[in-house]
Every structure is written in C-alpha cells, then in structure tokens.
mmCIF file of C-alpha atoms in Angstrom:
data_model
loop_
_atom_site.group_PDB
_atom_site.id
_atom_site.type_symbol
_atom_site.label_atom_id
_atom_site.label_comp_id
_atom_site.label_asym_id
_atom_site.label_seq_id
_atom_site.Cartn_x
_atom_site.Cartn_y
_atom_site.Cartn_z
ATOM 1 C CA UNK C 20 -50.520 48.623 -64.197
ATOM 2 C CA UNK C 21 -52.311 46.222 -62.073
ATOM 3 C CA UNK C 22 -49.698 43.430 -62.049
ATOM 4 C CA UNK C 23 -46.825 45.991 -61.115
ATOM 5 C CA UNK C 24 -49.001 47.449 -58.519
ATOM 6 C CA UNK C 25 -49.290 43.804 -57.096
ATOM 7 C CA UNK C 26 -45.926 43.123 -57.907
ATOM 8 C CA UNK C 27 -44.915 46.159 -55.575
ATOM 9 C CA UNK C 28 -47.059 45.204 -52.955
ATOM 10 C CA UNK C 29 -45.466 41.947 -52.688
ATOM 11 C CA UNK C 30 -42.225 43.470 -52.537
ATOM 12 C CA UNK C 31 -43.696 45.654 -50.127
ATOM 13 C CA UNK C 32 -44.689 43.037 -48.021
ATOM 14 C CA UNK C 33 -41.820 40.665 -48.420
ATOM 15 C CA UNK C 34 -39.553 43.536 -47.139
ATOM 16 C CA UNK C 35 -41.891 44.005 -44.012
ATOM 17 C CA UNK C 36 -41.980 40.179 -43.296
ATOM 18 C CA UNK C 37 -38.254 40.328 -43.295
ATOM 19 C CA UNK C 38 -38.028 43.324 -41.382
ATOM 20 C CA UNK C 39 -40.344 41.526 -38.811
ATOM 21 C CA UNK C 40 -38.512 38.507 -38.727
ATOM 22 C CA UNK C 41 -35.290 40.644 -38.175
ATOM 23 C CA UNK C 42 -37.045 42.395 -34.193
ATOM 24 C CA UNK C 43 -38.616 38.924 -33.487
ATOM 25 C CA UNK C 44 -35.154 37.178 -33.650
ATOM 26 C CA UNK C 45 -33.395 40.088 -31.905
ATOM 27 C CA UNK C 46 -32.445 38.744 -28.468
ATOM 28 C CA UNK C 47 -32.779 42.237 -26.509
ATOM 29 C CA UNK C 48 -36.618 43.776 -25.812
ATOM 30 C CA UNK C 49 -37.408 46.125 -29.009
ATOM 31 C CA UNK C 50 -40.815 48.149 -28.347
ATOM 32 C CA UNK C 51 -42.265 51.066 -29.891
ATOM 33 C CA UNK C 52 -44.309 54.069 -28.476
ATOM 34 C CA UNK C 53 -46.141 56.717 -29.616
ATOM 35 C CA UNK C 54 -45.158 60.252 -29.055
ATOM 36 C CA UNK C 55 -47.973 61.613 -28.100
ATOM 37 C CA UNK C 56 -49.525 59.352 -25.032
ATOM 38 C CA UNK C 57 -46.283 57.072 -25.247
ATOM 39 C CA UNK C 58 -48.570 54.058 -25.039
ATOM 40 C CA UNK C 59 -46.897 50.905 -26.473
ATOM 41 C CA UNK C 60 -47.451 50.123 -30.480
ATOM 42 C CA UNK C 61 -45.073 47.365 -30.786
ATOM 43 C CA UNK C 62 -42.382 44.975 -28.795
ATOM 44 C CA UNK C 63 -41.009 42.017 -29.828
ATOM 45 C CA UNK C 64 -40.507 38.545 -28.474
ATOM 46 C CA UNK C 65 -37.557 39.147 -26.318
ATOM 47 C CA UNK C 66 -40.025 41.930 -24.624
ATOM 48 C CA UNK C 67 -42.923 39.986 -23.723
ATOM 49 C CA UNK C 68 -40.053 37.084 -22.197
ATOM 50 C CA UNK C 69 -38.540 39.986 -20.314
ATOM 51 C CA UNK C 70 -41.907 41.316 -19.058
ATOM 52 C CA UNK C 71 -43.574 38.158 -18.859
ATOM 53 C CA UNK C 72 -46.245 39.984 -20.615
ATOM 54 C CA UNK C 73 -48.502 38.989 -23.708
ATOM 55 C CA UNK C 74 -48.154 42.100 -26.564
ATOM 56 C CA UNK C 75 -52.095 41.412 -26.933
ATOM 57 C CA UNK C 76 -52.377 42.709 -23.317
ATOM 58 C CA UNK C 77 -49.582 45.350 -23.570
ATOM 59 C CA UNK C 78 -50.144 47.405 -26.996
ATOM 60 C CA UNK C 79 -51.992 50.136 -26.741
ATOM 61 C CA UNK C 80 -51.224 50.868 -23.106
ATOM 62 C CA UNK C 81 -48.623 52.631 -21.269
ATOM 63 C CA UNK C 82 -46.449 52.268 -18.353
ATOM 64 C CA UNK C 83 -48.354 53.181 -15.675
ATOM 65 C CA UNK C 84 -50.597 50.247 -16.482
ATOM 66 C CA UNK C 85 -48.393 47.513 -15.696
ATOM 67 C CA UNK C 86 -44.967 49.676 -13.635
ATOM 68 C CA UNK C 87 -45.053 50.535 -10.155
ATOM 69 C CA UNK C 88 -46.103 55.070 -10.489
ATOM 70 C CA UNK C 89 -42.286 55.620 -9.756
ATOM 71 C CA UNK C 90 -40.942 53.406 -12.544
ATOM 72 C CA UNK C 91 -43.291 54.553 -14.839
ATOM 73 C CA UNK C 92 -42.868 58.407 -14.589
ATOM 74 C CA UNK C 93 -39.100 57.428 -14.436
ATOM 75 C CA UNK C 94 -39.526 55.648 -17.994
ATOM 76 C CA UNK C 95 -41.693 58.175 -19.299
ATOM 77 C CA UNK C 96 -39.996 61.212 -17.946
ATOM 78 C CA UNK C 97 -36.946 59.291 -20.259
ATOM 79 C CA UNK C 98 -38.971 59.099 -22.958
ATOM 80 C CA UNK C 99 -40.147 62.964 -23.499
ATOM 81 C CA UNK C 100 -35.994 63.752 -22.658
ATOM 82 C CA UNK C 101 -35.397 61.634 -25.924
ATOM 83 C CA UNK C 102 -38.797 63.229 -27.863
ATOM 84 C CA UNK C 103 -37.463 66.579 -26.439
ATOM 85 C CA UNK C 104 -33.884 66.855 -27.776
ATOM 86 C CA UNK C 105 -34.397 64.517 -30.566
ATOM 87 C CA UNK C 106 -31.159 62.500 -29.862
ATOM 88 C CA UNK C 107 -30.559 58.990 -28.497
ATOM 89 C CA UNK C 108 -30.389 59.089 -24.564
ATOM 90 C CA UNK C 109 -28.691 55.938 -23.425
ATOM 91 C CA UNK C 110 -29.391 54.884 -19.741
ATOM 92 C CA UNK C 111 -26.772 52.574 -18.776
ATOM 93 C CA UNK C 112 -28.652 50.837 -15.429
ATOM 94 C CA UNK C 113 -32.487 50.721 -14.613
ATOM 95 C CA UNK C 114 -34.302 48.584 -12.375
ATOM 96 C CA UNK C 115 -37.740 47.439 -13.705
ATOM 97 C CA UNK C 116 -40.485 45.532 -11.940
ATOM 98 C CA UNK C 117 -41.580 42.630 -14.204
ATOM 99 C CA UNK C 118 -43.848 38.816 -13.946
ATOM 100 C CA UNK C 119 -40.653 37.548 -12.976
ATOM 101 C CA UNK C 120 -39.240 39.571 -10.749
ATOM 102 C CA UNK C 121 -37.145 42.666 -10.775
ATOM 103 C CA UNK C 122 -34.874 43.141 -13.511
ATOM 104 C CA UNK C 123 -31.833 45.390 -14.630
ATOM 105 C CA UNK C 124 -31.627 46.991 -18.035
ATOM 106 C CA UNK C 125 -29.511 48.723 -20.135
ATOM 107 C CA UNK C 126 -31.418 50.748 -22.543
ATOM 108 C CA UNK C 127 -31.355 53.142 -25.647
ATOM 109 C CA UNK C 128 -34.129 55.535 -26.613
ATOM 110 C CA UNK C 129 -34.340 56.842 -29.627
ATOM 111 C CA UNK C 130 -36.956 59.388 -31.521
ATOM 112 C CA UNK C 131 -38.048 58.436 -34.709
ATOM 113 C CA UNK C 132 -39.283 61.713 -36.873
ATOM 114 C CA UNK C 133 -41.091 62.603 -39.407
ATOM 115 C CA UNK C 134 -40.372 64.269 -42.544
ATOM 116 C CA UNK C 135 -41.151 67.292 -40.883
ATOM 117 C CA UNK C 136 -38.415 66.763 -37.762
ATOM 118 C CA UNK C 137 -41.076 66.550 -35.329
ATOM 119 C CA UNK C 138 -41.336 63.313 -32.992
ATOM 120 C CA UNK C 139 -43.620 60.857 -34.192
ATOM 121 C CA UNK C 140 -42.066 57.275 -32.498
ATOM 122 C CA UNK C 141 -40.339 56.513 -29.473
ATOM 123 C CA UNK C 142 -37.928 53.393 -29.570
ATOM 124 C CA UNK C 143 -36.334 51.655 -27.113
ATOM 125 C CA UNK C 144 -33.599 49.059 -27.295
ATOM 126 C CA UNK C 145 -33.304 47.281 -23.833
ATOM 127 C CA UNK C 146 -30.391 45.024 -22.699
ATOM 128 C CA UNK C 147 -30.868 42.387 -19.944
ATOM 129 C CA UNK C 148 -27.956 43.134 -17.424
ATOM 130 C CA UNK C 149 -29.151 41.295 -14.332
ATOM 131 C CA UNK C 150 -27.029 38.380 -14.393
ATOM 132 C CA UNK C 151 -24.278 40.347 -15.335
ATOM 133 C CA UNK C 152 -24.981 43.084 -12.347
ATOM 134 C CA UNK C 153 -25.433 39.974 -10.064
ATOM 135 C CA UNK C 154 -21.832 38.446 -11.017
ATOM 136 C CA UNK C 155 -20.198 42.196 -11.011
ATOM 137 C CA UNK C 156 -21.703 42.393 -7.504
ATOM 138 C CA UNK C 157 -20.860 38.770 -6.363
ATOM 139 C CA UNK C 158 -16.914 39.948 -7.768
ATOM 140 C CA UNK C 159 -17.006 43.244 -5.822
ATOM 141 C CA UNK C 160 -18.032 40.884 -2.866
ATOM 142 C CA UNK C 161 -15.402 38.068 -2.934
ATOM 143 C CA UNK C 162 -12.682 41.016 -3.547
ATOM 144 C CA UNK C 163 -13.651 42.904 -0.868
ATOM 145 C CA UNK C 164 -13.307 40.074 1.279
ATOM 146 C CA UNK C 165 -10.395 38.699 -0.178
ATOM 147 C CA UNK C 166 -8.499 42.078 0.685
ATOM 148 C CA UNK C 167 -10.109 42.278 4.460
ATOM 149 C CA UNK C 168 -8.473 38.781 4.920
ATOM 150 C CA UNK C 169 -5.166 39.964 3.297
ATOM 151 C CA UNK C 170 -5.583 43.010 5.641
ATOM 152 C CA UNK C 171 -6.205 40.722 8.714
ATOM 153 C CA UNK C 172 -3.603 38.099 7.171
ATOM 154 C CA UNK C 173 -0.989 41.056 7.253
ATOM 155 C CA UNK C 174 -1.523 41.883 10.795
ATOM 156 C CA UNK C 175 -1.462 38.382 12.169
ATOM 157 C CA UNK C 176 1.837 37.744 10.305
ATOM 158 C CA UNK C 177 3.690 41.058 11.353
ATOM 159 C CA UNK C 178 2.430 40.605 15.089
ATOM 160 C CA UNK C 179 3.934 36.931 14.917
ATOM 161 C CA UNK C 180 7.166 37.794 13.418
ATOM 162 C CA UNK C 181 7.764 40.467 15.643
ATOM 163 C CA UNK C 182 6.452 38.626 18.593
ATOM 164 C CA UNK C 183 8.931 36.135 18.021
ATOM 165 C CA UNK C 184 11.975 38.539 17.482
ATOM 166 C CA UNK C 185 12.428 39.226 21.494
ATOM 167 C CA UNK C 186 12.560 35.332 22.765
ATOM 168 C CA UNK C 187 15.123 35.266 19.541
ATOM 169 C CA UNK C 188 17.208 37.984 20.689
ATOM 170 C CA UNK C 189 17.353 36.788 24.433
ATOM 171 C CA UNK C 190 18.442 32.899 23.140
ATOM 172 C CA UNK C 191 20.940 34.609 20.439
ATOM 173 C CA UNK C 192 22.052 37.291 23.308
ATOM 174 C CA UNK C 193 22.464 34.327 26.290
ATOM 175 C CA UNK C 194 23.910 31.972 24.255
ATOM 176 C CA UNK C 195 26.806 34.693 23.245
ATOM 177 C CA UNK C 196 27.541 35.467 26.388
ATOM 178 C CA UNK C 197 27.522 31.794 27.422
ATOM 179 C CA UNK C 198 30.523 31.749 25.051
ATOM 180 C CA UNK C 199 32.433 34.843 26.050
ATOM 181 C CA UNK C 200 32.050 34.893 29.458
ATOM 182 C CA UNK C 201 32.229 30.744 29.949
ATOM 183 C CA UNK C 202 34.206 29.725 27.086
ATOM 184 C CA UNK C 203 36.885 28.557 29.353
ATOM 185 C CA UNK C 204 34.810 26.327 31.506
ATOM 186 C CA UNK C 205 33.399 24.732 27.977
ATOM 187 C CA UNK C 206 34.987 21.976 26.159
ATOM 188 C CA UNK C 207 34.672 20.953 22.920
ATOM 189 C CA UNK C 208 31.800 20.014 22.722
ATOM 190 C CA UNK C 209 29.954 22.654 24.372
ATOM 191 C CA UNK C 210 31.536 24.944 22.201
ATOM 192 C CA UNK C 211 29.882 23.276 19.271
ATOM 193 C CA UNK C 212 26.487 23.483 20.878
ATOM 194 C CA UNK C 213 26.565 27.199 21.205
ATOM 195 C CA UNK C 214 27.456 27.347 17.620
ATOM 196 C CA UNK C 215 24.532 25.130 16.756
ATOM 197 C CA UNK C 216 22.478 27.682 18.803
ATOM 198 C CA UNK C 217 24.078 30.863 17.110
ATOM 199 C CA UNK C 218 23.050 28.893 13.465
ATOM 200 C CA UNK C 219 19.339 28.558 14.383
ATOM 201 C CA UNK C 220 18.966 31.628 15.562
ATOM 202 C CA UNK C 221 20.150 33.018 12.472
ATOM 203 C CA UNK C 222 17.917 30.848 11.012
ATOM 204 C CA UNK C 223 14.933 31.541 12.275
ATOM 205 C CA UNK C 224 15.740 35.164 11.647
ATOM 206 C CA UNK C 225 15.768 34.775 8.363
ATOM 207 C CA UNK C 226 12.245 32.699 9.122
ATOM 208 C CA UNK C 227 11.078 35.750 10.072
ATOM 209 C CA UNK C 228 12.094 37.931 7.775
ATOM 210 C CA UNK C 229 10.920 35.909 4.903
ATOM 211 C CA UNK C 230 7.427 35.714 6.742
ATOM 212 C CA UNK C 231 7.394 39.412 6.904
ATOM 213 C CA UNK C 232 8.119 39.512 3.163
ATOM 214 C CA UNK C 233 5.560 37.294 2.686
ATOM 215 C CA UNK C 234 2.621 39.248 4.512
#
C-alpha cells in the first residue's frame, strides 16, 4: 500500500511538473486569481516579462497594488462579470500600464468552478497586441495619406487638363480658319503646316484625355 501510494504521488507530481512546464513555455501572460479578493495566485513567465514584475512580488496581491485605480477597477470590474455569469468574457483591446511602458492586450477570462458550480478561480489568458496595434495604426496612417494625395493628385490633374483644353481649342479653332478663310493665299507648303497643326492638336487632346483617365 505504501509503494502504490508513492507510486501515485509520483505520478501525481510528474503530471503537475508537466503541467507547469506546459504555462511556463506558453508565450502569452497566464495568471490566476482568487474569487474572492481576486488577488493574484499564479502567472507565468510570459507575465512577469509583460509586467516587468517578479511573481515573488506579485502573488498574493491584487491590481490595485501595482495598476493605476482606473485600470484596476476596469480589470477587476472584468473579473466579477466573468465570476458573475460563469462564462468566458473575451476583451478584444485593453491598455495596461506596465515596468515597460504601456501595453495593449487581448485577453480571455475565464471562471474556474467547483464541484459545486460556484466560482472558485479566475483565469486570464492575455495576448500582447501592441506591436500589432502600432503597425494597424501606422497602415491606417500611410492609407489615409496615400488617398489625401490621390485626392489632391486628382484635382491637380483635372484642373491641368482642363486648363489646357481652352489654349487647345483657340490653336485648333485659328488654325482652321487659317485654312478656310486663307487657303487661297497658302501654297503648298503652308497648307501642310496647318495640317501639322490640326495633328498635334489632336494629339494633345488625346494627351489630355488620357491624363484625365489617369487621375
């Protein structure tokens, strides 16, 4: 009886060491709270590099010891939601003041029960997002001004092409009558001028309508 009993508390603790090794290695914060003060009981290495906290100086205390009094009735008002209803509330974006600096998370919380139903555990899965935020941000940024260029691009090229439209008529306009009314006074040569005119004109139309299409 005594070497099973052993024999199941290795297994027992073989199984926990495995478990353990599982949060340590998990590369988003993992921490644990109790449901009745909601004062920390566990987190994992990715938690104390996120907080740039030690867990010797974080378990056992709660957010108000180490959050600004808004963040920490935020996270805690959070917490007693999830306790509450008993179902995973997922908070997709929450700023966080930490050693480093403030940080963005995306975070689960979870109740853990009893075999009764009743709330014993809070956890809390939390997702570094900052760098992603940052680059979604920088993106929204270089669009925005990518289409206000476009925008001012557009404007510039339609004034242009329609600027240039009237001194095109009057050349195209003068230059016909030149030949109607003065075709008899022109020789050869003259006469193949105006035509050289009348092509570049229609030339340049089509310059201008292309740079329309283009804007």
């Amino acid at each position: 009886e005594i070497a099973l009993r052993r024999r199941s508390e290795d297994a027992l603790r073989t199984g926990e060491r495995f478990l353990d090794s599982i949060v340590e290695n998990i590369p988003n914060m993992i921490f644990v709270k109790g449901a009745g003060e909601l004062r920390f009981e566990r987190i994992n290495r990715a938690g104390e590099d996120l907080l740039g906290l030690d867990r010797r100086d974080l378990l056992g205390k709660g957010d108000f010891d180490f959050f600004p009094s808004d963040q920490a009735e935020s996270f805690q008002a959070r917490d007693r939601e999830t306790l509450a209803s008993r179902v995973v509330v997922d908070i997709p974006e929450e700023p966080i003041q930490t050693k480093n600096g403030e940080r963005w998370l995306h975070t689960k919380k979870v109740p853990v029960v009893d075999e009764q139903g009743a709330p014993k555990y809070l956890l809390g899965i939390s997702e570094d997002i900052t760098e992603r935020r940052k680059a979604a941000a920088a993106l929204k940024t270089a669009k925005d001004a990518a289409e206000a260029a476009n925008q001012e691009l557009e404007a510039f090229s339609y004034s242009v092409a329609h600027d240039l439209r009237a001194p095109l008529r009057a050349i195209d306009g003068f230059s016909r009558a030149l030949e109607e009314d003065c075709a008899d006074k022109l020789d050869a040569v003259g006469i193949d001028h105006l035509k050289r005119v009348h092509a570049a004109a229609g030339q340049m139309s089509q310059l201008i309508d292309g740079l329309l299409g283009l804007s």
